[in-house]
Amino acid sequence: MIRIAVDAMGGDNAPKSNVLGAVKALKEKKDIELILVGREEEIKAILSGQDYDQGRLRIVHADEVIGTDEEPAVAIKKKKNSSLIIGMKMLREGEAEAFVSAGSTGAILIGGQVVAGRIKGVKRAPLAVIIPTISGKALLIDGGANVDCRPESLLQFAVMGSLYAEYAMKIKNPRVGLVNIGTEEDKGNMLVREAFPMLQSCQEINFIGNVEARDVISHCADVLVCEAFAGNIVLKTMEGVSSAIFRKIKEAAMTDMRSKIGGKLLKPYLYSMKKEFDASEYGGAPMLGLNGLVVKAHGNSQEKQIRTAILQCVGFYENDLKDKISAAIRKEKENSVKSEDGAPGAEE
Amino acid sequence: MIRIAVDAMGGDNAPKSNVLGAVKALKEKKDIELILVGREEEIKAILSGQDYDQGRLRIVHADEVIGTDEEPAVAIKKKKNSSLIIGMKMLREGEAEAFVSAGSTGAILIGGQVVAGRIKGVKRAPLAVIIPTISGKALLIDGGANVDCRPESLLQFAVMGSLYAEYAMKIKNPRVGLVNIGTEEDKGNMLVREAFPMLQSCQEINFIGNVEARDVISHCADVLVCEAFAGNIVLKTMEGVSSAIFRKIKEAAMTDMRSKIGGKLLKPYLYSMKKEFDASEYGGAPMLGLNGLVVKAHGNSQEKQIRTAILQCVGFYENDLKDKISAAIRKEKENSVKSEDGAPGAEE
């Protein structure tokens, strides 16, 4: 039985969509137990009349809610009784294996590191974002958690992202690329130039070298490694450009009779393409390297997205990803200590 | 008379497109004098039979060509007789006011700083890239020249970009935004957090605060300030996503009879939209802060793009932009010295 805590109060459509999304997930998967964290009365009111397996769903009351307008660091300290903090604590205490929230991104990122806590050896816990490409999903890591990080952290992101891609996303021997402004080894800023040889000599990953932001959408790599400033810029630019283009097409298809007919005929194709390029359709963003999996669902998640984010946690646990990450980080550390010592085998 | 040197040998379609593009520009503008730098015999062969004002076009012979496959720093040192180096030297010596090249970006960026040289007080010379938005052009600065730069450089980019937008792009009181991963003042990495108050207290610009990469395409600001790693990622992601979407639409419009008819009808609208979103349609990228204007034209420039890049230089000179940049940089430096001294008026 996998115990997944769900923040009933976070997000634009909470608590209703969160609770109903949880009920949906519960019906689909028999081996999960859900813990709805939030205001008990409100949750109960939504649950009443719903048909679900009551033995696998319980409520943990949480009085407070952290809003998206609050300063995350302050809110985390002050609102100890918020659904977000209580959910994170359950991870730390081992009362749940995963926590899904559509609440304040800032609070989730800080709460993850500070309250849930990191796996031993993990320097910084990245937010891995599943992104659309022209041929399926890829994983961008870090998409928003750690700016100004060290090359060692990029190496850990690569290792964690590769494991997530392989076991949770089912991508065989995932190709790991370092996001850069050119493909040559010596391109880029200090950070990526220092990270390059570290990724290259890492035996836990299938490193394919530098990749350019232009090729991300063409699926140049399955795992795209970067610090969060660059990563967030990739994500937001993708989002902005694709939505602007589809908006413009809609406008163009209203110009005159010819364009109206053309637009009408192409509409279903364009609509499904728009969905393909919409990252929010791709479930939540897993925050990796923590004592338990934290999944950040989109703030505007509906039932369907909450359901997807919950089910996403199952693959993580079925494959013991937490243990795999822990082992890989330990192994990588041993290797790097060995190479620093100039010990035998360190030359590889 | 504005003297513009043109690298006849740089780019995929050189020397033919470069020479013919120059002839085109010469015919359109009466107050320019063009200097074609490159292999005299080859240039002469292309010019023969062309009808143009011979009094305003001359050739400066250059034996060598720097290829895009060469290591820029090495090529700059070794190929003193290349068209690129000779053109840059003409700027330094005051023999030309501007230099247009479609050659190796790396060599242009290094050659600009090292051979042409910077205006006194300018710390680093940024590549300003004119980008498409849903409502006209904007200027992204730095789009590729300076990674790992200091906040002081971002401030100078803002000042130079603002002047270019106002006088060369004719945008009145251009809104200057700092590219960041959130709009709040305390968002982002160390670099942008330190740069923010400097831009805010700068009196030479109309600073509107942080802007997100998602909104760049929606014209959230006229001048988008960033260091080159982030800037290049914005540019390349825009390019990649927009070309992927249009490619996908083309494919979708081949699915079946319905989509084929729809596609046929919408084609002219989509085609003009695709052009709108194509940065390569927007002339060259000006490298600012140098002893003369360097314009980097796209590597695959045709006649038309070379012509546009040449004509772009005219606005720069008609408005004394070099002097304006020099004066603004000096003034900004005085202001910052004043504030450090705590002198009167420094509190603003």
XYZ file of C-alpha atoms in Angstrom:
696
model
C 0.000 0.000 0.000
C 1.473 3.365 -1.057
C 0.450 6.215 1.216
C 0.033 9.479 -0.658
C -0.797 12.700 1.168
C -2.756 15.246 -0.845
C -2.890 18.948 -0.051
C -6.644 19.487 -0.196
C -6.343 23.252 0.161
C -3.654 24.303 -2.358
C -4.446 25.636 -5.824
C -7.019 27.792 -7.571
C -9.743 25.142 -7.531
C -9.208 23.817 -4.038
C -10.611 22.106 -2.135
C -13.217 20.797 -4.572
C -10.998 19.703 -7.491
C -8.364 18.334 -5.140
C -10.831 16.160 -3.242
C -12.640 14.932 -6.341
C -9.336 14.296 -8.116
C -8.255 12.202 -5.145
C -11.472 10.183 -5.273
C -10.872 9.565 -8.970
C -7.315 8.318 -8.381
C -8.483 6.125 -5.510
C -10.970 4.372 -7.739
C -8.411 3.689 -10.430
C -5.601 2.327 -8.308
C -6.256 -0.303 -5.681
C -2.867 -0.224 -4.005
C -2.866 3.379 -2.829
C -4.051 4.924 0.381
C -4.827 8.639 0.294
C -4.577 11.141 3.100
C -6.397 14.389 2.420
C -4.777 17.178 4.392
C -6.888 20.270 5.005
C -9.996 21.659 6.637
C -11.916 18.597 7.702
C -15.418 20.062 7.478
C -14.884 21.381 3.971
C -13.365 18.112 2.785
C -16.172 16.075 4.337
C -18.787 18.216 2.659
C -17.269 17.493 -0.751
C -16.830 13.795 -0.001
C -20.430 13.318 1.122
C -22.382 11.593 -1.581
C -19.205 10.394 -3.328
C -18.776 6.682 -3.721
C -15.275 5.470 -2.786
C -13.380 2.940 -0.685
C -13.486 4.594 2.743
C -10.882 2.218 4.126
C -8.245 3.774 1.868
C -9.003 7.454 2.344
C -8.643 9.442 5.501
C -8.542 13.088 6.440
C -5.857 14.817 8.464
C -7.161 18.132 9.666
C -5.148 21.284 8.925
C -6.513 24.650 9.931
C -4.409 26.975 7.871
C -3.732 27.512 4.184
C -0.631 29.115 2.653
C -1.706 31.490 -0.107
C 0.211 32.117 -3.308
C 0.413 35.789 -2.382
C 2.333 35.093 0.828
C 6.112 35.351 1.154
C 6.996 31.635 1.136
C 9.809 31.686 3.701
C 7.688 33.659 6.147
C 4.567 31.558 5.609
C 6.489 28.331 6.193
C 7.675 29.580 9.567
C 4.373 31.045 10.691
C 1.771 28.615 9.418
C 2.770 25.403 11.147
C -0.809 24.185 10.915
C -1.144 24.670 7.200
C -2.000 21.734 4.942
C 1.322 22.200 3.160
C 3.485 21.997 6.272
C 1.520 19.126 7.768
C 1.795 17.176 4.521
C 5.553 17.789 4.342
C 5.941 16.679 7.959
C 4.202 13.407 7.145
C 6.969 12.721 4.618
C 9.668 13.474 7.157
C 8.032 11.258 9.801
C 7.523 8.443 7.316
C 3.744 8.670 7.599
C 3.387 9.054 3.850
C 5.564 8.153 0.896
C 4.505 11.046 -1.285
C 2.842 14.435 -1.060
C 0.921 16.149 -3.861
C 0.189 19.869 -3.725
C -1.127 22.472 -6.151
C -0.292 25.237 -3.671
C 2.324 28.015 -3.659
C 5.365 26.892 -5.645
C 7.728 28.913 -3.468
C 6.339 27.391 -0.278
C 6.545 23.869 -1.717
C 10.162 24.368 -2.780
C 11.242 25.743 0.581
C 8.984 23.395 2.549
C 10.405 20.424 0.667
C 13.990 21.252 1.589
C 13.315 22.527 5.104
C 10.385 20.463 6.380
C 10.392 17.199 4.425
C 14.202 17.270 4.269
C 16.719 15.921 1.797
C 18.052 12.414 1.290
C 21.515 12.092 2.852
C 24.178 13.338 0.419
C 21.797 15.346 -1.756
C 23.024 18.934 -1.822
C 19.953 20.587 -3.307
C 16.577 19.168 -4.247
C 15.584 20.109 -7.805
C 12.154 20.530 -9.326
C 11.954 18.224 -12.319
C 9.457 19.348 -14.907
C 7.965 17.033 -17.491
C 7.879 18.925 -20.759
C 6.290 18.331 -24.142
C 8.467 17.782 -27.200
C 7.539 16.938 -30.767
C 8.131 13.273 -29.983
C 6.935 12.616 -26.459
C 7.887 13.746 -23.003
C 11.248 14.873 -21.692
C 12.374 15.879 -18.211
C 13.871 19.278 -17.502
C 15.734 19.417 -14.213
C 15.977 21.949 -12.457
C 12.908 23.854 -13.593
C 12.571 26.241 -10.695
C 14.094 25.318 -7.346
C 17.814 26.115 -7.254
C 19.468 29.131 -8.807
C 23.176 29.893 -8.404
C 24.058 26.275 -7.841
C 27.410 24.547 -8.020
C 28.503 22.092 -10.734
C 28.256 19.269 -8.178
C 24.544 19.967 -7.912
C 24.112 19.801 -11.678
C 25.743 16.382 -11.559
C 23.278 15.257 -8.906
C 20.372 16.667 -10.915
C 21.597 14.608 -13.868
C 21.736 11.428 -11.795
C 18.325 11.944 -10.180
C 16.690 13.046 -13.418
C 18.068 10.061 -15.269
C 16.634 7.656 -12.685
C 13.267 9.394 -12.753
C 13.152 9.312 -16.550
C 14.101 5.651 -16.656
C 11.847 4.266 -13.931
C 8.942 6.678 -13.576
C 8.707 7.827 -17.192
C 9.789 4.471 -18.634
C 12.391 5.905 -20.981
C 15.053 3.257 -21.583
C 18.653 4.375 -21.066
C 17.623 8.054 -21.112
C 19.893 10.469 -22.960
C 21.095 13.171 -20.585
C 21.999 16.564 -22.090
C 23.461 19.665 -20.474
C 21.522 22.773 -21.525
C 24.009 25.208 -23.001
C 24.350 28.010 -25.536
C 26.373 25.874 -27.937
C 27.162 22.220 -28.360
C 30.967 22.384 -28.146
C 32.510 21.252 -24.875
C 34.050 24.632 -24.055
C 30.864 26.647 -24.639
C 28.846 28.404 -21.969
C 29.316 30.006 -18.597
C 31.615 28.875 -15.778
C 28.943 26.658 -14.254
C 28.289 24.507 -17.297
C 31.934 24.443 -18.337
C 32.807 23.010 -14.932
C 29.855 20.642 -14.906
C 30.583 19.197 -18.361
C 33.569 16.973 -17.442
C 31.793 15.847 -14.281
C 28.786 14.665 -16.243
C 31.036 13.158 -18.847
C 32.885 10.992 -16.362
C 29.755 9.988 -14.444
C 29.012 6.316 -14.959
C 25.436 6.450 -13.688
C 24.138 8.353 -16.706
C 24.082 8.229 -20.489
C 25.537 11.699 -21.079
C 25.254 12.942 -24.659
C 26.942 16.319 -24.163
C 25.718 19.886 -24.450
C 22.340 20.583 -25.997
C 20.969 23.895 -27.228
C 17.721 25.416 -26.025
C 16.547 25.541 -29.647
C 16.531 21.735 -29.792
C 14.770 21.025 -26.501
C 11.388 20.975 -28.207
C 12.762 18.547 -30.808
C 13.582 16.049 -28.054
C 17.360 16.378 -28.405
C 17.675 14.681 -25.002
C 15.360 12.874 -22.582
C 16.799 14.600 -19.524
C 17.753 18.272 -19.771
C 20.077 19.372 -17.007
C 20.381 23.018 -15.954
C 20.248 25.259 -12.921
C 16.865 26.715 -12.204
C 17.336 30.207 -13.640
C 18.085 28.850 -17.099
C 15.593 26.016 -16.672
C 12.754 28.274 -15.727
C 13.536 30.521 -18.683
C 13.351 27.548 -21.050
C 9.993 26.490 -19.587
C 8.452 29.929 -19.518
C 9.633 30.816 -23.013
C 8.189 27.564 -24.358
C 4.911 28.281 -22.614
C 4.773 31.904 -23.754
C 5.675 31.289 -27.374
C 3.368 28.347 -27.888
C 0.396 30.083 -26.327
C 1.102 33.287 -28.294
C 1.264 31.417 -31.583
C -1.979 29.527 -30.995
C -3.672 32.759 -29.936
C -2.437 34.426 -33.126
C -3.688 31.539 -35.250
C -7.108 31.866 -33.666
C -7.117 35.564 -34.523
C -5.922 34.891 -38.067
C -8.735 32.400 -38.517
C -11.216 35.220 -37.934
C -9.875 37.590 -40.584
C -12.315 36.884 -43.406
C -14.540 34.183 -44.870
C -11.654 32.198 -46.334
C -9.712 32.082 -43.084
C -12.874 31.311 -41.125
C -13.586 28.219 -43.181
C -9.954 27.146 -43.129
C -9.826 27.659 -39.376
C -13.003 25.670 -38.832
C -11.639 22.756 -40.840
C -8.227 22.751 -39.134
C -9.594 23.399 -35.642
C -9.611 19.834 -34.293
C -6.032 19.247 -35.464
C -4.819 22.521 -34.032
C -6.662 21.877 -30.800
C -5.014 18.525 -30.207
C -1.643 19.998 -31.140
C -2.125 22.835 -28.688
C -2.784 20.280 -25.973
C 0.335 18.354 -26.965
C 2.440 21.481 -26.452
C 0.792 22.387 -23.166
C 3.021 21.338 -20.266
C 0.122 21.607 -17.819
C -1.388 18.502 -19.422
C 1.617 16.484 -18.297
C 0.865 15.909 -14.638
C 2.824 17.496 -11.843
C 6.468 18.381 -11.405
C 8.323 15.971 -9.120
C 10.696 17.487 -6.600
C 13.480 14.958 -6.279
C 16.049 14.113 -3.617
C 13.719 14.526 -0.649
C 12.578 12.167 2.092
C 9.656 11.117 -0.027
C 8.362 12.342 -3.324
C 6.828 15.790 -3.520
C 4.752 16.457 -6.616
C 3.921 20.040 -7.471
C 0.692 20.114 -9.463
C -0.214 23.217 -11.489
C -1.911 25.974 -9.528
C -4.917 25.832 -11.824
C -5.241 22.052 -11.622
C -8.651 20.537 -12.138
C -9.773 17.103 -10.926
C -8.036 15.448 -13.846
C -4.631 16.992 -13.177
C -4.800 16.210 -9.461
C -5.655 12.618 -10.329
C -2.682 12.433 -12.735
C -0.319 13.918 -10.156
C -1.428 11.343 -7.566
C -1.046 8.405 -9.932
C 2.384 9.717 -10.915
C 3.592 8.903 -7.397
C 2.832 5.221 -7.863
C 5.552 4.591 -10.453
C 8.046 6.314 -8.202
C 7.344 3.921 -5.356
C 6.843 0.772 -7.326
C 10.398 1.247 -8.552
C 11.964 2.166 -5.197
C 13.166 5.381 -6.708
C 14.015 6.938 -3.371
C 16.417 4.097 -2.599
C 17.813 4.135 -6.112
C 18.490 7.878 -5.872
C 20.078 7.465 -2.483
C 22.333 4.648 -3.732
C 23.330 6.515 -6.901
C 24.207 9.685 -4.994
C 26.325 7.643 -2.569
C 28.069 5.837 -5.393
C 28.749 9.045 -7.287
C 30.237 10.573 -4.171
C 32.538 7.592 -3.676
C 33.666 7.841 -7.297
C 34.453 11.518 -7.036
C 36.381 10.984 -3.787
C 38.326 8.247 -5.531
C 39.217 10.466 -8.491
C 40.313 13.269 -6.185
C 42.576 10.799 -4.386
C 44.000 9.591 -7.656
C 43.064 6.077 -6.566
C 43.167 3.215 -9.068
C 40.371 3.388 -11.608
C 39.946 7.082 -11.070
C 41.098 7.928 -14.547
C 37.956 6.767 -16.315
C 28.464 60.457 -45.787
C 28.313 57.371 -43.562
C 31.074 54.903 -44.294
C 29.972 51.306 -43.804
C 32.399 48.426 -44.209
C 30.850 45.158 -45.340
C 32.447 41.750 -44.832
C 32.123 40.364 -48.348
C 33.348 36.910 -47.353
C 31.369 35.984 -44.203
C 28.235 33.847 -44.257
C 26.801 30.875 -46.092
C 26.013 32.791 -49.265
C 29.151 34.892 -49.487
C 30.485 36.597 -51.416
C 27.591 36.760 -53.899
C 24.709 37.705 -51.566
C 26.910 40.076 -49.600
C 28.055 41.983 -52.674
C 24.614 42.127 -54.268
C 23.024 43.106 -50.940
C 25.523 45.953 -50.715
C 24.667 47.134 -54.221
C 20.976 47.114 -53.265
C 21.590 49.201 -50.155
C 23.779 51.631 -52.086
C 20.995 52.283 -54.567
C 18.455 52.957 -51.851
C 20.468 55.325 -49.692
C 22.353 58.219 -51.188
C 24.290 59.233 -48.097
C 26.228 56.039 -47.546
C 29.598 54.937 -48.803
C 30.275 51.210 -48.814
C 33.584 49.450 -48.432
C 33.520 45.813 -49.474
C 36.209 43.910 -47.597
C 37.328 40.618 -49.106
C 38.951 38.929 -52.077
C 39.142 41.627 -54.685
C 38.952 39.398 -57.739
C 35.873 37.552 -56.518
C 34.124 40.768 -55.541
C 34.937 42.399 -58.872
C 33.549 39.425 -60.769
C 30.214 39.771 -58.991
C 30.145 43.547 -59.400
C 30.819 43.424 -63.111
C 27.651 44.082 -65.006
C 25.962 45.581 -61.928
C 24.761 49.117 -62.199
C 25.702 51.267 -59.180
C 27.323 54.517 -58.107
C 31.004 53.604 -58.320
C 32.021 56.738 -56.450
C 30.406 55.402 -53.289
C 31.635 51.820 -53.369
C 35.193 50.661 -53.044
C 36.947 47.386 -52.346
C 39.535 46.752 -49.669
C 41.337 43.543 -50.420
C 41.519 40.847 -47.767
C 43.135 37.519 -48.542
C 41.834 35.353 -45.763
C 38.432 34.238 -44.507
C 37.589 33.105 -40.983
C 35.350 30.051 -41.194
C 32.558 29.218 -38.765
C 34.300 25.939 -37.987
C 37.410 27.697 -36.685
C 38.123 28.361 -33.013
C 37.351 32.116 -32.904
C 40.082 33.193 -30.490
C 42.717 31.333 -32.472
C 41.448 32.541 -35.846
C 41.456 36.176 -34.691
C 45.119 35.912 -33.741
C 46.250 33.997 -36.794
C 44.243 35.486 -39.638
C 45.283 39.132 -39.548
C 44.470 39.425 -43.231
C 40.947 38.142 -42.959
C 38.014 40.287 -44.079
C 36.675 40.245 -40.526
C 39.835 41.548 -38.884
C 40.474 44.159 -41.551
C 36.893 45.403 -41.234
C 37.177 45.630 -37.450
C 40.478 47.496 -37.767
C 38.788 50.059 -39.989
C 36.431 50.834 -37.130
C 39.287 51.236 -34.696
C 41.201 53.501 -37.068
C 38.115 55.589 -37.789
C 38.114 54.587 -41.456
C 34.522 53.381 -41.229
C 31.651 54.110 -38.894
C 30.090 50.681 -39.060
C 30.940 47.119 -40.023
C 28.452 44.502 -41.191
C 29.347 40.805 -41.180
C 27.471 37.537 -41.605
C 30.575 35.600 -40.572
C 31.454 33.539 -37.501
C 29.531 34.882 -34.486
C 32.304 33.923 -32.095
C 34.929 35.709 -34.169
C 32.748 38.817 -34.473
C 32.154 38.945 -30.717
C 35.820 38.553 -29.852
C 37.002 40.684 -32.772
C 34.622 43.454 -31.722
C 36.023 43.657 -28.201
C 39.655 42.991 -29.081
C 40.185 44.565 -32.499
C 37.535 47.288 -32.888
C 37.741 48.037 -29.156
C 35.236 49.377 -26.649
C 34.076 52.917 -25.985
C 35.819 54.307 -22.906
C 33.973 53.244 -19.750
C 32.101 50.354 -21.359
C 32.960 47.181 -19.449
C 31.617 44.632 -21.913
C 30.091 45.025 -25.352
C 26.761 43.193 -25.644
C 25.092 41.716 -28.687
C 21.641 43.268 -28.937
C 19.153 41.115 -30.794
C 15.992 42.464 -32.357
C 13.239 39.974 -31.619
C 9.673 39.504 -32.824
C 6.773 39.907 -30.420
C 3.040 39.787 -31.011
C 3.039 43.573 -31.271
C 6.203 44.624 -33.050
C 9.891 44.456 -32.347
C 11.716 44.404 -29.043
C 15.422 44.402 -28.209
C 17.015 41.637 -26.173
C 20.403 42.583 -24.773
C 22.677 40.588 -24.274
C 21.747 37.836 -26.716
C 25.075 36.077 -26.963
C 28.247 37.987 -26.113
C 28.832 38.083 -22.360
C 28.147 35.245 -19.944
C 29.022 35.430 -16.247
C 28.839 39.193 -16.182
C 28.569 41.565 -13.257
C 25.486 43.607 -12.321
C 27.322 46.767 -13.462
C 27.410 45.320 -16.957
C 23.678 44.622 -16.908
C 23.168 48.267 -16.026
C 25.272 49.329 -19.004
C 23.380 46.921 -21.265
C 20.162 48.564 -20.094
C 21.461 52.045 -20.868
C 22.856 51.113 -24.286
C 19.811 49.031 -25.216
C 17.466 51.825 -24.244
C 19.319 54.307 -26.465
C 19.334 51.882 -29.372
C 15.626 51.170 -28.994
C 14.785 54.851 -28.791
C 16.920 56.207 -31.613
C 17.562 53.329 -33.997
C 14.280 51.449 -33.524
C 12.220 54.607 -32.958
C 10.489 53.347 -29.811
C 9.534 56.342 -27.685
C 10.604 56.193 -24.035
C 11.311 52.454 -24.291
C 10.248 50.294 -21.357
C 13.270 48.460 -19.980
C 12.650 45.124 -18.223
C 15.059 42.833 -16.389
C 14.557 39.220 -17.510
C 13.888 37.159 -14.412
C 12.085 34.056 -13.190
C 9.457 36.044 -11.323
C 8.292 39.628 -11.219
C 8.862 40.364 -7.527
C 11.926 42.440 -6.701
C 13.623 39.722 -4.636
C 13.216 36.978 -7.255
C 16.028 35.391 -9.222
C 19.710 34.656 -8.905
C 22.385 36.817 -7.273
C 23.141 38.642 -10.510
C 19.645 39.945 -11.168
C 18.945 40.610 -7.499
C 22.002 42.849 -7.388
C 21.240 44.453 -10.729
C 17.618 45.301 -9.862
C 18.277 48.265 -7.524
C 20.936 49.588 -9.902
C 18.494 49.625 -12.791
C 15.827 51.055 -10.555
C 17.900 54.040 -9.523
C 19.260 54.685 -13.019
C 17.882 57.921 -14.422
C 18.833 57.241 -18.017
C 16.218 54.527 -18.495
C 12.514 53.873 -18.070
C 12.844 50.771 -15.886
C 9.634 48.801 -15.436
C 11.020 46.044 -13.185
C 11.432 42.319 -13.618
C 9.796 40.588 -16.549
C 9.233 36.885 -17.059
C 10.454 34.930 -20.066
C 6.858 33.827 -20.685
C 5.867 37.420 -21.451
C 8.742 38.370 -23.730
C 6.775 37.314 -26.806
C 3.823 39.420 -25.609
C 6.004 42.541 -25.680
C 6.093 42.990 -21.895
C 9.038 45.363 -22.393
C 10.770 47.057 -25.315
C 14.251 46.345 -23.993
C 14.920 43.018 -22.306
C 18.054 43.055 -20.198
C 19.924 39.855 -19.321
C 23.359 38.291 -19.401
C 24.092 36.288 -22.502
C 23.510 32.781 -21.151
C 19.921 33.534 -20.234
C 19.473 35.767 -23.273
C 20.649 33.168 -25.710
C 18.357 30.605 -24.103
C 15.373 32.928 -24.563
C 16.274 33.469 -28.225
C 16.961 29.854 -29.036
C 13.877 28.580 -27.245
C 11.706 31.076 -29.111
C 13.256 30.002 -32.380
C 12.957 26.283 -31.642
C 9.379 26.357 -30.392
C 8.019 28.543 -33.138
C 9.646 26.527 -35.900
C 8.515 23.239 -34.305
C 4.918 24.416 -34.071
C 4.770 25.604 -37.666
C 6.360 22.342 -38.803
C 3.748 20.402 -36.840
C 0.924 22.459 -38.331
C 2.217 21.692 -41.812
C 2.201 17.985 -40.967
C -1.281 18.211 -39.450
C -2.534 19.865 -42.617
C -1.563 16.735 -44.542
C -3.501 14.261 -42.382
C -6.610 13.826 -44.511
C -8.848 15.605 -46.997
C -10.434 17.868 -44.402
C -7.125 19.060 -42.995
C -5.678 19.475 -46.477
C -8.453 21.847 -47.496
C -8.280 23.703 -44.184
C -4.530 23.996 -44.487
C -4.746 25.280 -48.044
C -7.204 27.969 -47.012
C -5.240 29.069 -43.954
C -1.854 28.840 -45.631
C -1.314 32.512 -46.552
C -2.259 33.648 -43.029
C -0.013 31.067 -41.397
C 2.804 31.902 -43.758
C 2.811 35.587 -42.921
C 2.525 34.735 -39.225
C 5.495 32.411 -39.459
C 7.508 35.234 -40.986
C 6.401 37.569 -38.225
C 7.797 35.184 -35.615
C 11.045 34.613 -37.480
C 13.832 36.666 -35.915
C 16.012 36.267 -39.009
C 13.623 38.559 -40.876
C 14.550 41.390 -38.529
C 17.929 42.480 -39.861
C 21.164 42.001 -38.008
C 22.102 42.069 -34.360
C 23.931 45.253 -33.343
C 26.924 44.847 -31.073
C 26.903 47.947 -28.909
C 29.522 49.847 -26.930
C 32.284 49.545 -29.515
C 34.323 52.097 -31.457
C 31.768 52.029 -34.204
C 28.746 49.894 -34.781
C 29.205 46.219 -35.561
C 26.159 44.497 -37.030
C 26.075 40.715 -37.003
C 23.872 39.521 -39.868
C 22.533 35.962 -39.879
C 24.929 33.346 -41.228
C 22.408 32.333 -43.865
C 21.718 35.916 -44.966
C 20.575 36.487 -48.504
C 20.887 39.761 -50.428
C 17.820 41.134 -48.704
C 19.116 40.559 -45.173
C 22.531 42.033 -45.989
C 20.789 45.086 -47.410
C 18.677 45.440 -44.244
C 21.720 45.068 -42.006
C 23.552 47.796 -43.926
C 20.624 50.204 -43.836
C 20.271 49.534 -40.104
C 23.597 51.294 -39.569
C 22.260 54.538 -40.982
C 19.846 55.215 -38.122
C 22.636 54.578 -35.665
C 24.792 57.276 -37.195
C 22.129 59.770 -38.053
C 21.358 59.856 -34.343
C 24.952 60.012 -33.094
C 24.300 56.903 -31.080
C 27.956 56.301 -30.387
C 28.290 59.685 -28.727
C 25.010 59.265 -26.899
C 26.134 55.892 -25.518
C 29.472 57.326 -24.524
C 27.817 60.257 -22.728
C 25.246 58.076 -20.955
C 27.889 55.640 -19.734
C 29.972 58.539 -18.429
C 26.986 60.097 -16.699
C 25.921 56.814 -15.127
C 29.431 56.313 -13.822
C 29.462 59.781 -12.258
C 26.112 59.084 -10.616
C 27.274 55.817 -9.148
C 30.486 57.409 -7.838
C 28.359 60.140 -6.285
C 26.087 57.628 -4.553
C 29.057 55.690 -3.252
C 30.489 58.917 -1.846
C 27.195 59.810 -0.266
C 27.465 63.171 -2.015
C 24.424 65.478 -2.179
C 21.740 64.256 -4.501
C 22.968 60.716 -4.225
C 19.847 59.535 -2.460
C 17.633 59.619 -5.508
